[in-house]
GROMACS .gro file of C-alpha atoms in nm:
model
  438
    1UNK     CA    1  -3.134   0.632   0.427
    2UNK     CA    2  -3.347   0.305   0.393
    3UNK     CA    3  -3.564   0.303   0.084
    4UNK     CA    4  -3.945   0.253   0.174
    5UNK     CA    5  -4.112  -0.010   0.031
    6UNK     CA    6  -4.434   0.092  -0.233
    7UNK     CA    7  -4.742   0.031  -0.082
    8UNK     CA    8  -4.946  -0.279  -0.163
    9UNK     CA    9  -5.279  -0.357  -0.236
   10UNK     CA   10  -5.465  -0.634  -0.040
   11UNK     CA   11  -5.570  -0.857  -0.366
   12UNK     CA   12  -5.359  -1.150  -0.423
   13UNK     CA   13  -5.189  -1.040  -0.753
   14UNK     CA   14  -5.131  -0.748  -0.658
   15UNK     CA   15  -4.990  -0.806  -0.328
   16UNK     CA   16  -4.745  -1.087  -0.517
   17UNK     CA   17  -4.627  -0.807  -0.778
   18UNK     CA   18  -4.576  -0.587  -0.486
   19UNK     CA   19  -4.398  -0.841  -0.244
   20UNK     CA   20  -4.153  -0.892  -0.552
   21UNK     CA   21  -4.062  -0.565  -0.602
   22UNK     CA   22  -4.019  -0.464  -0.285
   23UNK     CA   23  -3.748  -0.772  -0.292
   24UNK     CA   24  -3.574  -0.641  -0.527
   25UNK     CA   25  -3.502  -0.316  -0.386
   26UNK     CA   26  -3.191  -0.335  -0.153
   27UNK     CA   27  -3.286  -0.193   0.190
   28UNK     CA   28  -3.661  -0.254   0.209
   29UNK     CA   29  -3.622  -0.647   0.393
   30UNK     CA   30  -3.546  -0.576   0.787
   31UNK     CA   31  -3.314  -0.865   0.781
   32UNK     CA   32  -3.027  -0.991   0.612
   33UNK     CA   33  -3.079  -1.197   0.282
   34UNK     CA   34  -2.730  -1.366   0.337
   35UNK     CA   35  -2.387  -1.343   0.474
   36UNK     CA   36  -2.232  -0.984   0.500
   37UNK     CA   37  -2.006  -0.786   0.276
   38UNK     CA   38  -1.697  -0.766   0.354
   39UNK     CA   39  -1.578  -0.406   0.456
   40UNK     CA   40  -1.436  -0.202   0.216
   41UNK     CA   41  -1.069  -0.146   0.276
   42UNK     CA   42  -1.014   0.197   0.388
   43UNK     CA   43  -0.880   0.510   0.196
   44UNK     CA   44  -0.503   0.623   0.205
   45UNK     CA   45  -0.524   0.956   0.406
   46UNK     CA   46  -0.487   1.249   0.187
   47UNK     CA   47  -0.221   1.506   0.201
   48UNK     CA   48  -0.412   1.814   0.170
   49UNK     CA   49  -0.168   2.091   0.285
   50UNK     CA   50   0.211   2.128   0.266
   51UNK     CA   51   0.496   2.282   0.498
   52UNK     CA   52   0.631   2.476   0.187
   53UNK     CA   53   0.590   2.421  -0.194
   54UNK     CA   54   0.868   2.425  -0.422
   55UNK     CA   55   0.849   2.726  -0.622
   56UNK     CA   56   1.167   2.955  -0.772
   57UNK     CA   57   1.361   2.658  -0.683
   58UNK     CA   58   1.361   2.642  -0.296
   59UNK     CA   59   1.085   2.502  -0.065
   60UNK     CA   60   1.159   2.645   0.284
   61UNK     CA   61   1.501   2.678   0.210
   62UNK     CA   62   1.557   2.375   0.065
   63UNK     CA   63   1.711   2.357  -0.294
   64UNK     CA   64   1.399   2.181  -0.521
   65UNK     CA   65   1.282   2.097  -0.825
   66UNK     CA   66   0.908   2.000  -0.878
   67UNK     CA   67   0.912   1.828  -0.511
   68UNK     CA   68   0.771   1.982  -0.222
   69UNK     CA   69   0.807   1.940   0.122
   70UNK     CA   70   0.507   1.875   0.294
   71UNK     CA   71   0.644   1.755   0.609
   72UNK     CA   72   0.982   1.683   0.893
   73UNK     CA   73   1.108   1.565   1.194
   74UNK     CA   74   1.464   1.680   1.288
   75UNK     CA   75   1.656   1.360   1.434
   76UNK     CA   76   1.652   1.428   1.813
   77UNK     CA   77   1.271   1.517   1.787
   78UNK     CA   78   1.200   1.118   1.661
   79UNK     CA   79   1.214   0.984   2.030
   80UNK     CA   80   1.025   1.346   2.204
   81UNK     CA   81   1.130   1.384   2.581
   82UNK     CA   82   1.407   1.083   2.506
   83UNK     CA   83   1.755   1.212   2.420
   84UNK     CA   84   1.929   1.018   2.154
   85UNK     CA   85   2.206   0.779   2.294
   86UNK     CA   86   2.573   0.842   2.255
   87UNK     CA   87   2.759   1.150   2.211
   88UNK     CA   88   2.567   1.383   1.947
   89UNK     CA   89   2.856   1.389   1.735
   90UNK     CA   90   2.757   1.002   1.631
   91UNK     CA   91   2.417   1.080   1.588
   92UNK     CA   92   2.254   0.945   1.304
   93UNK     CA   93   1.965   0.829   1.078
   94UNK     CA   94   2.060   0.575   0.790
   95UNK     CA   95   1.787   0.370   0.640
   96UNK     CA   96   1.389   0.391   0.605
   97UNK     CA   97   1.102   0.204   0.500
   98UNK     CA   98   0.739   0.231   0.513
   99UNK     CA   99   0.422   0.014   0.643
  100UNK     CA  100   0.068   0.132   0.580
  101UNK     CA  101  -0.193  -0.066   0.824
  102UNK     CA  102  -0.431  -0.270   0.669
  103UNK     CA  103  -0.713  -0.148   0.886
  104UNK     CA  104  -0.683   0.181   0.965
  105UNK     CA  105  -0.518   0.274   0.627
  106UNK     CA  106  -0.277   0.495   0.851
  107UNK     CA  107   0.123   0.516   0.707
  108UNK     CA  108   0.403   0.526   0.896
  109UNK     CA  109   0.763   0.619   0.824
  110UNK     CA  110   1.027   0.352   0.979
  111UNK     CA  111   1.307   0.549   1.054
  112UNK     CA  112   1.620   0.359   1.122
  113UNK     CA  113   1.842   0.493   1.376
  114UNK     CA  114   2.219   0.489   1.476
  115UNK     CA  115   2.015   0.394   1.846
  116UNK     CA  116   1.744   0.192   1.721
  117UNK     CA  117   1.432   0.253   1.530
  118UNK     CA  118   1.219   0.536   1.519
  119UNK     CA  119   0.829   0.553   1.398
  120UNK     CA  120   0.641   0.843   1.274
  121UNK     CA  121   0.257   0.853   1.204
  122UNK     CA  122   0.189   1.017   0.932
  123UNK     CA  123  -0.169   1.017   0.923
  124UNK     CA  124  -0.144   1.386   0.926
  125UNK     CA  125   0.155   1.431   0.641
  126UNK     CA  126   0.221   1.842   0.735
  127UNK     CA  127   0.242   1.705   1.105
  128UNK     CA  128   0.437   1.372   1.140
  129UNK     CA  129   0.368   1.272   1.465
  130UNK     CA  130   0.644   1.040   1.619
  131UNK     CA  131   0.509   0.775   1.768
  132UNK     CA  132   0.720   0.470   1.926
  133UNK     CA  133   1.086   0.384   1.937
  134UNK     CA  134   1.284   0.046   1.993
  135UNK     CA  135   1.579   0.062   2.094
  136UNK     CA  136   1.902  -0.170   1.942
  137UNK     CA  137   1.949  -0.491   2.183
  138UNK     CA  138   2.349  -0.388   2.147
  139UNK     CA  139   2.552  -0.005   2.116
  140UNK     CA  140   2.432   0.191   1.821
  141UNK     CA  141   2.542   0.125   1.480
  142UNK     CA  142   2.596   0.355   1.140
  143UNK     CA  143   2.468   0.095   0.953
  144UNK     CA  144   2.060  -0.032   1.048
  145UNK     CA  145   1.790  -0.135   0.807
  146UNK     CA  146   1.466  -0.260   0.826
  147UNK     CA  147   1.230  -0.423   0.585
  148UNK     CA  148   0.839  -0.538   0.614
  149UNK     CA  149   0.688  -0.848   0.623
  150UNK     CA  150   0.298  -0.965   0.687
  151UNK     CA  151   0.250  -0.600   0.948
  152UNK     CA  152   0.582  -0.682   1.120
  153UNK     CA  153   0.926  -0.526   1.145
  154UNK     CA  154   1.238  -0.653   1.068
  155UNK     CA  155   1.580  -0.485   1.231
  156UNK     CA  156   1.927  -0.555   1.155
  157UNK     CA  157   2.242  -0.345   1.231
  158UNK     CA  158   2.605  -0.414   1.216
  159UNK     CA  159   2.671  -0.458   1.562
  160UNK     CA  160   2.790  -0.830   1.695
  161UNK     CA  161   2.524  -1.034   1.840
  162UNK     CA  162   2.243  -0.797   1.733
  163UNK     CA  163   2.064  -1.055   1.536
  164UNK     CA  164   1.713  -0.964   1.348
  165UNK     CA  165   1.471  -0.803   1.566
  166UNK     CA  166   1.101  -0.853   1.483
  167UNK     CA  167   0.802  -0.614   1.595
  168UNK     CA  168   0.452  -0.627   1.564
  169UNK     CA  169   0.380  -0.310   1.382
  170UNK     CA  170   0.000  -0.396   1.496
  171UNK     CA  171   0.101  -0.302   1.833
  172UNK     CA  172   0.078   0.056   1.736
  173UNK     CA  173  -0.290   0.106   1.654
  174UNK     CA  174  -0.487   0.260   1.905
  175UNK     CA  175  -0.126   0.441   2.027
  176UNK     CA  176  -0.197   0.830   2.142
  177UNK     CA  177   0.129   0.922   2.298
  178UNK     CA  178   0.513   0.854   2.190
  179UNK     CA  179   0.587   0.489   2.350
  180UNK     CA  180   0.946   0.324   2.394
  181UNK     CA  181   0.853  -0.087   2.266
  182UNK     CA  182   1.031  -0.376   2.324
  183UNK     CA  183   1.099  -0.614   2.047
  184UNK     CA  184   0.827  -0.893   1.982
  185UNK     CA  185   1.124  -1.160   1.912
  186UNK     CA  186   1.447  -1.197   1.761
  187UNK     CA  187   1.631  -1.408   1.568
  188UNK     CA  188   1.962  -1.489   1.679
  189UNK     CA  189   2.100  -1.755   1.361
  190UNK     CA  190   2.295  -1.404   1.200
  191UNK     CA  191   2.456  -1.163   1.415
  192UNK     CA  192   2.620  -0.822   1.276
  193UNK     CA  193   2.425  -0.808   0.936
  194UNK     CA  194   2.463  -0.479   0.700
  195UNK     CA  195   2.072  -0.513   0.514
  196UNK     CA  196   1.813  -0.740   0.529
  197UNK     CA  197   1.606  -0.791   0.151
  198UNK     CA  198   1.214  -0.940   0.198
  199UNK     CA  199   1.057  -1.095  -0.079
  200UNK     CA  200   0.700  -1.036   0.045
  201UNK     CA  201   0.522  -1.227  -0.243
  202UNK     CA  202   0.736  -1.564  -0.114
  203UNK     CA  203   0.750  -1.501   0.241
  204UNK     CA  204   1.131  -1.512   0.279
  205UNK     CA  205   1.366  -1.299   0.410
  206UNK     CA  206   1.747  -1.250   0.301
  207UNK     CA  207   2.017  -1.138   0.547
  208UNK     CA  208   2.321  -0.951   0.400
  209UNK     CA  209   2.657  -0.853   0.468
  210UNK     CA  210   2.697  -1.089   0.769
  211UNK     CA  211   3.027  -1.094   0.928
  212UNK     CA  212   3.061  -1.241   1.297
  213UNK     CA  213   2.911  -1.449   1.469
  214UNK     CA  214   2.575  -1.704   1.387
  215UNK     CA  215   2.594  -1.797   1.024
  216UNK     CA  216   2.755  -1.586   0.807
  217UNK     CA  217   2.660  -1.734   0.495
  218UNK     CA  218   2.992  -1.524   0.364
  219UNK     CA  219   2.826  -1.263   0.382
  220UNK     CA  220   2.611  -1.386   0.135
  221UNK     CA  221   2.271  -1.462   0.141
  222UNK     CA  222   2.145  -1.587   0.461
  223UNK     CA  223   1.798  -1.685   0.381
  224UNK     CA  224   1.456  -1.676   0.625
  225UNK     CA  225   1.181  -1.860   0.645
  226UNK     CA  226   0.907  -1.545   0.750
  227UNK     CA  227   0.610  -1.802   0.734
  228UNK     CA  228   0.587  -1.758   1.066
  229UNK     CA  229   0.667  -1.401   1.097
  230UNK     CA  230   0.713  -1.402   1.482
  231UNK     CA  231   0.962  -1.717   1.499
  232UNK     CA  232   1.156  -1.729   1.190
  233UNK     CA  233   1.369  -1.990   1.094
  234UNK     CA  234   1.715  -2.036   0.881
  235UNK     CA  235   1.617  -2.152   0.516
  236UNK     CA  236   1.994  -2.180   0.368
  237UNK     CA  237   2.297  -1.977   0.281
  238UNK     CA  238   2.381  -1.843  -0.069
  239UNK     CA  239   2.707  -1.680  -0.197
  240UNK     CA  240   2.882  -1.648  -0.553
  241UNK     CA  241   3.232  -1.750  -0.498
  242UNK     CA  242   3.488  -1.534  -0.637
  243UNK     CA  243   3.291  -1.188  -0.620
  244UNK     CA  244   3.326  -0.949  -0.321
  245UNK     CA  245   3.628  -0.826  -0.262
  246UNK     CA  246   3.764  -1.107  -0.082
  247UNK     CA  247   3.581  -1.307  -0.285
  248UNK     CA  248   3.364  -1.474  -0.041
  249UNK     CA  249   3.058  -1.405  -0.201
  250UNK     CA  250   2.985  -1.085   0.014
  251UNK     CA  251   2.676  -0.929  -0.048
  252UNK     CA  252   2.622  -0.554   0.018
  253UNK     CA  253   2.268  -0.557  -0.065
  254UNK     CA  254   2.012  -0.765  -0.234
  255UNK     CA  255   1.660  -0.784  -0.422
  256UNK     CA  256   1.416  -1.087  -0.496
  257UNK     CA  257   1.186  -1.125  -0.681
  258UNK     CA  258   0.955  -1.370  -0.858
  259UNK     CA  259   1.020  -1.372  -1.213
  260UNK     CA  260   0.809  -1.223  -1.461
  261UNK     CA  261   1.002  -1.048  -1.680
  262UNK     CA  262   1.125  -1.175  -2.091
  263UNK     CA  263   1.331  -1.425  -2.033
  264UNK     CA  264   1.118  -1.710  -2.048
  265UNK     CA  265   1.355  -1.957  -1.926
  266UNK     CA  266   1.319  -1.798  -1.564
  267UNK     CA  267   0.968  -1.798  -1.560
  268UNK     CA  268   0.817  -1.824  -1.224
  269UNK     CA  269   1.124  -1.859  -1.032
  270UNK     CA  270   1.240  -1.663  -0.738
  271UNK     CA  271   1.552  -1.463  -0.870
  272UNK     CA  272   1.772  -1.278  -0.648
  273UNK     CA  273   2.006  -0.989  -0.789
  274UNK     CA  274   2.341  -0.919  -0.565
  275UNK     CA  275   2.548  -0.589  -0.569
  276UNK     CA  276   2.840  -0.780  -0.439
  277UNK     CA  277   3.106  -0.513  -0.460
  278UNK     CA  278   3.281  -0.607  -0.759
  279UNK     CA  279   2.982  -0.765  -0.978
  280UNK     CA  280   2.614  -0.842  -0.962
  281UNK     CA  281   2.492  -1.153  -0.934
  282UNK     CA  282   2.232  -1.319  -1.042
  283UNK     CA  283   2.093  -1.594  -0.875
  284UNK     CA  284   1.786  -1.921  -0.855
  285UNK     CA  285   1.692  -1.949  -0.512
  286UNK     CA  286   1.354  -2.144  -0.561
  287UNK     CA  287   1.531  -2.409  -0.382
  288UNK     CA  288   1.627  -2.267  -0.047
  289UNK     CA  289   1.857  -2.608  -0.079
  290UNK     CA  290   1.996  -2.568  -0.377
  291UNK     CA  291   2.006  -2.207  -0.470
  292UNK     CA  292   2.228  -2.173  -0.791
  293UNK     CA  293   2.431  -1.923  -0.982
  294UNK     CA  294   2.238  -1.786  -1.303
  295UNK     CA  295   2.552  -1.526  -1.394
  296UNK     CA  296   2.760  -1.241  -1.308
  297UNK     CA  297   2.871  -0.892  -1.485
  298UNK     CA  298   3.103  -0.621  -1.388
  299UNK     CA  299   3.240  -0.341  -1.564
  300UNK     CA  300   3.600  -0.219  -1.631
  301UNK     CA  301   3.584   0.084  -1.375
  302UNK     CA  302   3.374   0.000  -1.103
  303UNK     CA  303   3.468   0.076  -0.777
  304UNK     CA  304   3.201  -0.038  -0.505
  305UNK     CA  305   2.883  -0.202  -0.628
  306UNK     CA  306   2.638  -0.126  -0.387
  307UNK     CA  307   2.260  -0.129  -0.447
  308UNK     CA  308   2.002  -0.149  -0.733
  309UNK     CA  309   1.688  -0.259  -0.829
  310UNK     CA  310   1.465  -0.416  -1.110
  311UNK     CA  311   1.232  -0.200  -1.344
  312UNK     CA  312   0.879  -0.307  -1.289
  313UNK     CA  313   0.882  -0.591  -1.619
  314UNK     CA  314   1.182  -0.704  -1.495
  315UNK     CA  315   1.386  -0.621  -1.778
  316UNK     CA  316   1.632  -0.376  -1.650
  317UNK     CA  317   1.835  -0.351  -1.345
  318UNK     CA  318   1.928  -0.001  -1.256
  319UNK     CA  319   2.264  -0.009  -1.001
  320UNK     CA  320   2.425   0.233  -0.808
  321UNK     CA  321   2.842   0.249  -0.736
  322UNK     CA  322   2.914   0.414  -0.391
  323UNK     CA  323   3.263   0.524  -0.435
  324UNK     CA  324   3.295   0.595  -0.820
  325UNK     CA  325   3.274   0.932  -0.732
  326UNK     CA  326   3.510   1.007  -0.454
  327UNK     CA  327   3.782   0.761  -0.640
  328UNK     CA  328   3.783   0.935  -0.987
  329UNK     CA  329   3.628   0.703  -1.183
  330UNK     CA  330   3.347   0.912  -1.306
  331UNK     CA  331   3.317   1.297  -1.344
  332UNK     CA  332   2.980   1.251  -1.214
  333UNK     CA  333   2.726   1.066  -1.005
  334UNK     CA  334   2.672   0.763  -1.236
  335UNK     CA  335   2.393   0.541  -1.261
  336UNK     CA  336   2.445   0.254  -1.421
  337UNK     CA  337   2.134   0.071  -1.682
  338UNK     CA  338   2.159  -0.340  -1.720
  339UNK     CA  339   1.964  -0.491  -1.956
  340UNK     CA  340   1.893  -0.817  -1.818
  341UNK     CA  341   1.627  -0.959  -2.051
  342UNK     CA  342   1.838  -1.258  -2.097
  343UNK     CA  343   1.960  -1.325  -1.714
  344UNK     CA  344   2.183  -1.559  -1.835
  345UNK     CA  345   2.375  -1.256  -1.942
  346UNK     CA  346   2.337  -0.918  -1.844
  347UNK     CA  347   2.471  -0.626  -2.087
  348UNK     CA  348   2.555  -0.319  -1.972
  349UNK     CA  349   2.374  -0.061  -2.168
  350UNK     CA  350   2.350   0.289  -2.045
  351UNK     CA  351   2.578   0.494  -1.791
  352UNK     CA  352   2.366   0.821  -1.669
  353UNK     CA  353   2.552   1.060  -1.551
  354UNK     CA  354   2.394   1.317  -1.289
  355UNK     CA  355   2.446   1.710  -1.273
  356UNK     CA  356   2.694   1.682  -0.974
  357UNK     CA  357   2.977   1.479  -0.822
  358UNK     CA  358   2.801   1.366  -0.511
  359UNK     CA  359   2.807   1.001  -0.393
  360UNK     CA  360   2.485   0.818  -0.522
  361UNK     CA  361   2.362   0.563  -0.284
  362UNK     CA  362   2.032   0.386  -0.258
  363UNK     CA  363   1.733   0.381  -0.531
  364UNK     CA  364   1.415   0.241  -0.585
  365UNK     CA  365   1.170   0.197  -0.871
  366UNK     CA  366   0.794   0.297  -0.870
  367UNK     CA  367   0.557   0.340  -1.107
  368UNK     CA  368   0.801   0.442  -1.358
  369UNK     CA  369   1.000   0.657  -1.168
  370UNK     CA  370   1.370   0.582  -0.986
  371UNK     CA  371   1.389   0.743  -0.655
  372UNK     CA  372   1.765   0.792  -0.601
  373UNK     CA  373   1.902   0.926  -0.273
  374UNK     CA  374   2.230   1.104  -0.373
  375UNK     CA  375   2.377   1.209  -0.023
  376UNK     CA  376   2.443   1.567  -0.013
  377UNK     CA  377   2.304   1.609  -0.356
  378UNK     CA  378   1.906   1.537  -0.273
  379UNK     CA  379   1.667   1.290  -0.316
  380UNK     CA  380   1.724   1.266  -0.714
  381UNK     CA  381   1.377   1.164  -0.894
  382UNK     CA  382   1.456   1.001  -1.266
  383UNK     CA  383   1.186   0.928  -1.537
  384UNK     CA  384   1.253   0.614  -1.763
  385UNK     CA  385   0.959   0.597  -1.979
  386UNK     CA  386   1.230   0.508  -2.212
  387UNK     CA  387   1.366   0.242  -1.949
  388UNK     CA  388   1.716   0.276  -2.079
  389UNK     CA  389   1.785   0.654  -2.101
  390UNK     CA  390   1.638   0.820  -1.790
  391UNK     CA  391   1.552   1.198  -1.751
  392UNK     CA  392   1.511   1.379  -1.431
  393UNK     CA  393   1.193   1.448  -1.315
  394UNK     CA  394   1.296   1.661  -0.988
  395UNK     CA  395   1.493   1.623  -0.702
  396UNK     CA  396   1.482   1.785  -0.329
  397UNK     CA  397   1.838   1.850  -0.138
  398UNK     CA  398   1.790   1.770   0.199
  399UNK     CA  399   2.181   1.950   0.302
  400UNK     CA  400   2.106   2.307   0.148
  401UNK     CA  401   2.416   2.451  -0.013
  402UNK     CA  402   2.646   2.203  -0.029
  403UNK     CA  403   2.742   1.955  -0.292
  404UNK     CA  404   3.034   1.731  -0.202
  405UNK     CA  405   3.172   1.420  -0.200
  406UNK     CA  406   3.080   1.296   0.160
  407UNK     CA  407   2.821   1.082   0.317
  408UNK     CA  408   2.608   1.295   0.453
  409UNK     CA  409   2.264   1.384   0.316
  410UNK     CA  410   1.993   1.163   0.174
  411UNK     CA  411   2.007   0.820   0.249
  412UNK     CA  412   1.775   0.643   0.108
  413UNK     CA  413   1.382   0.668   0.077
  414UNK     CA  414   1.029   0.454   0.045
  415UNK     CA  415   0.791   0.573  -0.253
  416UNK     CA  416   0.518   0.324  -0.213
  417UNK     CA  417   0.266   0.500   0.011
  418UNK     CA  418  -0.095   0.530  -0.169
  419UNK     CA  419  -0.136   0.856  -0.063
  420UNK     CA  420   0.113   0.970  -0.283
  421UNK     CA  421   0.360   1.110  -0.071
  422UNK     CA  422   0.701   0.991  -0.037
  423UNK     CA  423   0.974   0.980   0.272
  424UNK     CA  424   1.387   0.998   0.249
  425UNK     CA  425   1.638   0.981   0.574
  426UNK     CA  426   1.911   1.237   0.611
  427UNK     CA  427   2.250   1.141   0.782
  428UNK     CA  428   2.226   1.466   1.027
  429UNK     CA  429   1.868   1.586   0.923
  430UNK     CA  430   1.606   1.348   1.041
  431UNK     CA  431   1.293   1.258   0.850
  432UNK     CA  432   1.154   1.403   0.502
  433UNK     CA  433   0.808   1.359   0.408
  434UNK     CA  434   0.809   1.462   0.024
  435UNK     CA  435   0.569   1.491  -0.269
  436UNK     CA  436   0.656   1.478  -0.628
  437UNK     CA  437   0.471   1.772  -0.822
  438UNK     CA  438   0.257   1.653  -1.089
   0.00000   0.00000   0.00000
């Protein structure tokens, strides 16, 4: 309500003593006094209800600790009324990422595909509403990723002459029924590519695991230039001779960064860290140019190093190995701690060893927490307060009752929605929409 202004008395003081207060309450002028605030941006929605709460253990049948379920979509049902392509023995989800829009403050879950990509509004958590689906420009693919950039989409999937296809996530505002897009653009300099990495603070994006056709970098780091994010443009190739296992440089997956962390030598610089199968690598690649080595480590029993990703102050690196497990190495899911306040040399400092022998896979850090998708052993959530010894916090198992050594199960997941909630992928299961109990 506008506040009303005191009323005045006709003498000249008066009035003048009046006049001035009336200024200075906000409201009281009919016009504007200057240029207008900017609007506030809007609230994350909130997730007020859940499908099923973990209690005793199980949250609608689903083995949990201190993580409830508050929300899925079984795989066929993320393209309604379209039936997923290929036999349904090949079906498949693989990787997922988020995007929250700037506007509307609405998140949506970006559900890769074996047949494309899949999006889910989830504006309404306990009811995630599949919303739009684009297709793969090729066959489908085990292996698709997508990462974010400036409200648009980035595909990639192992399938020759696929390339990088780029939507406007915009597009989907104002959206009331589930629509089939087409792609915005695409980028045809890489062809089959495993992941794609964004650095969203530098604008560029990093291609992985290319091998045919385009630029394959050696399956190193074929870097983007997002600046304009619907025409990108090829930056440079990166790839540390002498690591992969044919020693191309072959990188399975990637994350850059600019550097903040200890080592003051570093300062300010974008630093990439490789899982390159058979080492990390750490690497300069300020100058798209000149990108240089910084170092490598490995480790006597590794089998496959696949993924992992820096603690918030950039000291540690926490990795995953994909095939430890199934080849003996370890007794149990390890994770695997680098200290890498020095860059220049990375010490390996902590193995963790999980409560099963499942095949660990992708993680992420946030706010303190690892999220680690563990395949048929759950979404696996780790506390490291004490960064180089983590603790389980609580974990949800998307394949009830079973714990083996195969690749089904949780994929991977994206914990950096406001609202708090959190979504995984599962090989045969579809979407998750999860909540860590606090």
């Amino acid at each position: 309500m506008k506040p009303k202004c005191r009323s005045v008395s006709t003498r000249g003081a008066t009035l003048l003593l009046a006049f001035l207060s009336c200024q200075s309450i906000v409201g009281c002028n009919d016009g504007p006094t200057g240029p207008p605030e900017p609007p506030e941006p809007p609230e994350p929605p909130p997730v007020a209800t859940l499908l099923a709460a973990c209690e005793g253990g199980r949250a609608l049948g689903f083995p949990c600790e201190r993580v409830d379920l508050v929300g899925r979509v079984a795989l066929p049902n993320l393209t309604p009324g379209r039936t997923p392509d290929g036999t349904s023995d090949r079906w498949a989800v693989n990787d997922i990422w988020g995007w929250t829009d700037p506007q509307t403050g609405v998140e949506y879950a970006l559900v890769a595909r074996h047949d494309g990509l899949a999006i889910v509004d989830l504006s309404t958590p306990i009811e995630p509403r599949p919303i739009a689906f684009m297709g793969s420009p090729t066959s489908y693919s085990t292996w698709r990723d997508v990462k974010v950039y400036a409200d648009h989409a980035y595909v990639v999937a192992e399938i020759t002459g696929h390339g990088v296809q780029v939507l406007d996530l915009t597009r989907l505002r104002g959206l009331t029924e589930f629509t089939v897009l087409s792609a915005d653009a695409r980028y045809r300099e890489v062809s089959a590519v495993h992941n794609i990495a964004i650095n969203e603070e530098t604008g560029f994006a990093y291609a992985v695991g290319s091998n045919s056709g385009g630029e394959t970098c050696g399956g190193g780091l074929h870097m983007i230039d997002l600046s304009d994010p619907r025409n990108p443009s090829f930056a440079g190739c990166y790839a540390a001779g002498g690591t992969g296992w044919l020693g191309s440089g072959y990188t399975h997956d990637v994350q850059c960064v600019v550097y903040r962390g200890p080592d003051g030598d570093h300062a300010g610089r974008e630093i990439c860290i490789g899982s390159n199968e058979t080492a990390i690598v750490v690497s300069d690649v300020t100058d798209k140019s000149n990108p240089v080595t910084v170092s490598t480590a490995t480790y006597a029993d590794r089998d496959y190093i696949h993924q992992g990703w820096l603690s918030e102050d950039h000291r540690y690196f926490y990795q995953n190995d994909e095939a430890d497990e199934r080849n003996n190495r370890v007794s149990r899911t390890r994770l695997l701690v680098w200290d890498v306040t020095d860059l220049d040399d990375p010490v390996l400092v902590k193995e963790h060893l999980g409560p099963s022998e499942a095949v660990d896979h992708n993680l992420y850090v946030h706010e303190g927490l690892i999220y680690h998708s563990n395949y048929t052993f759950g979404v696996r959530i780790l506390d490291i307060s004490d960064p180089a010894n983590p603790m389980e916090r609580g974990y949800f198992d998307t394949v009830p009752d079973r714990d083996d050594q195969t690749f089904d199960g949780s994929w991977s997941t994206y914990p950096w929605f406001e609202s708090g909630i959190f979504v995984a992928s599962s090989w045969d299961e579809g979407l998750f929409v999860l909540r860590l109990q606090q």
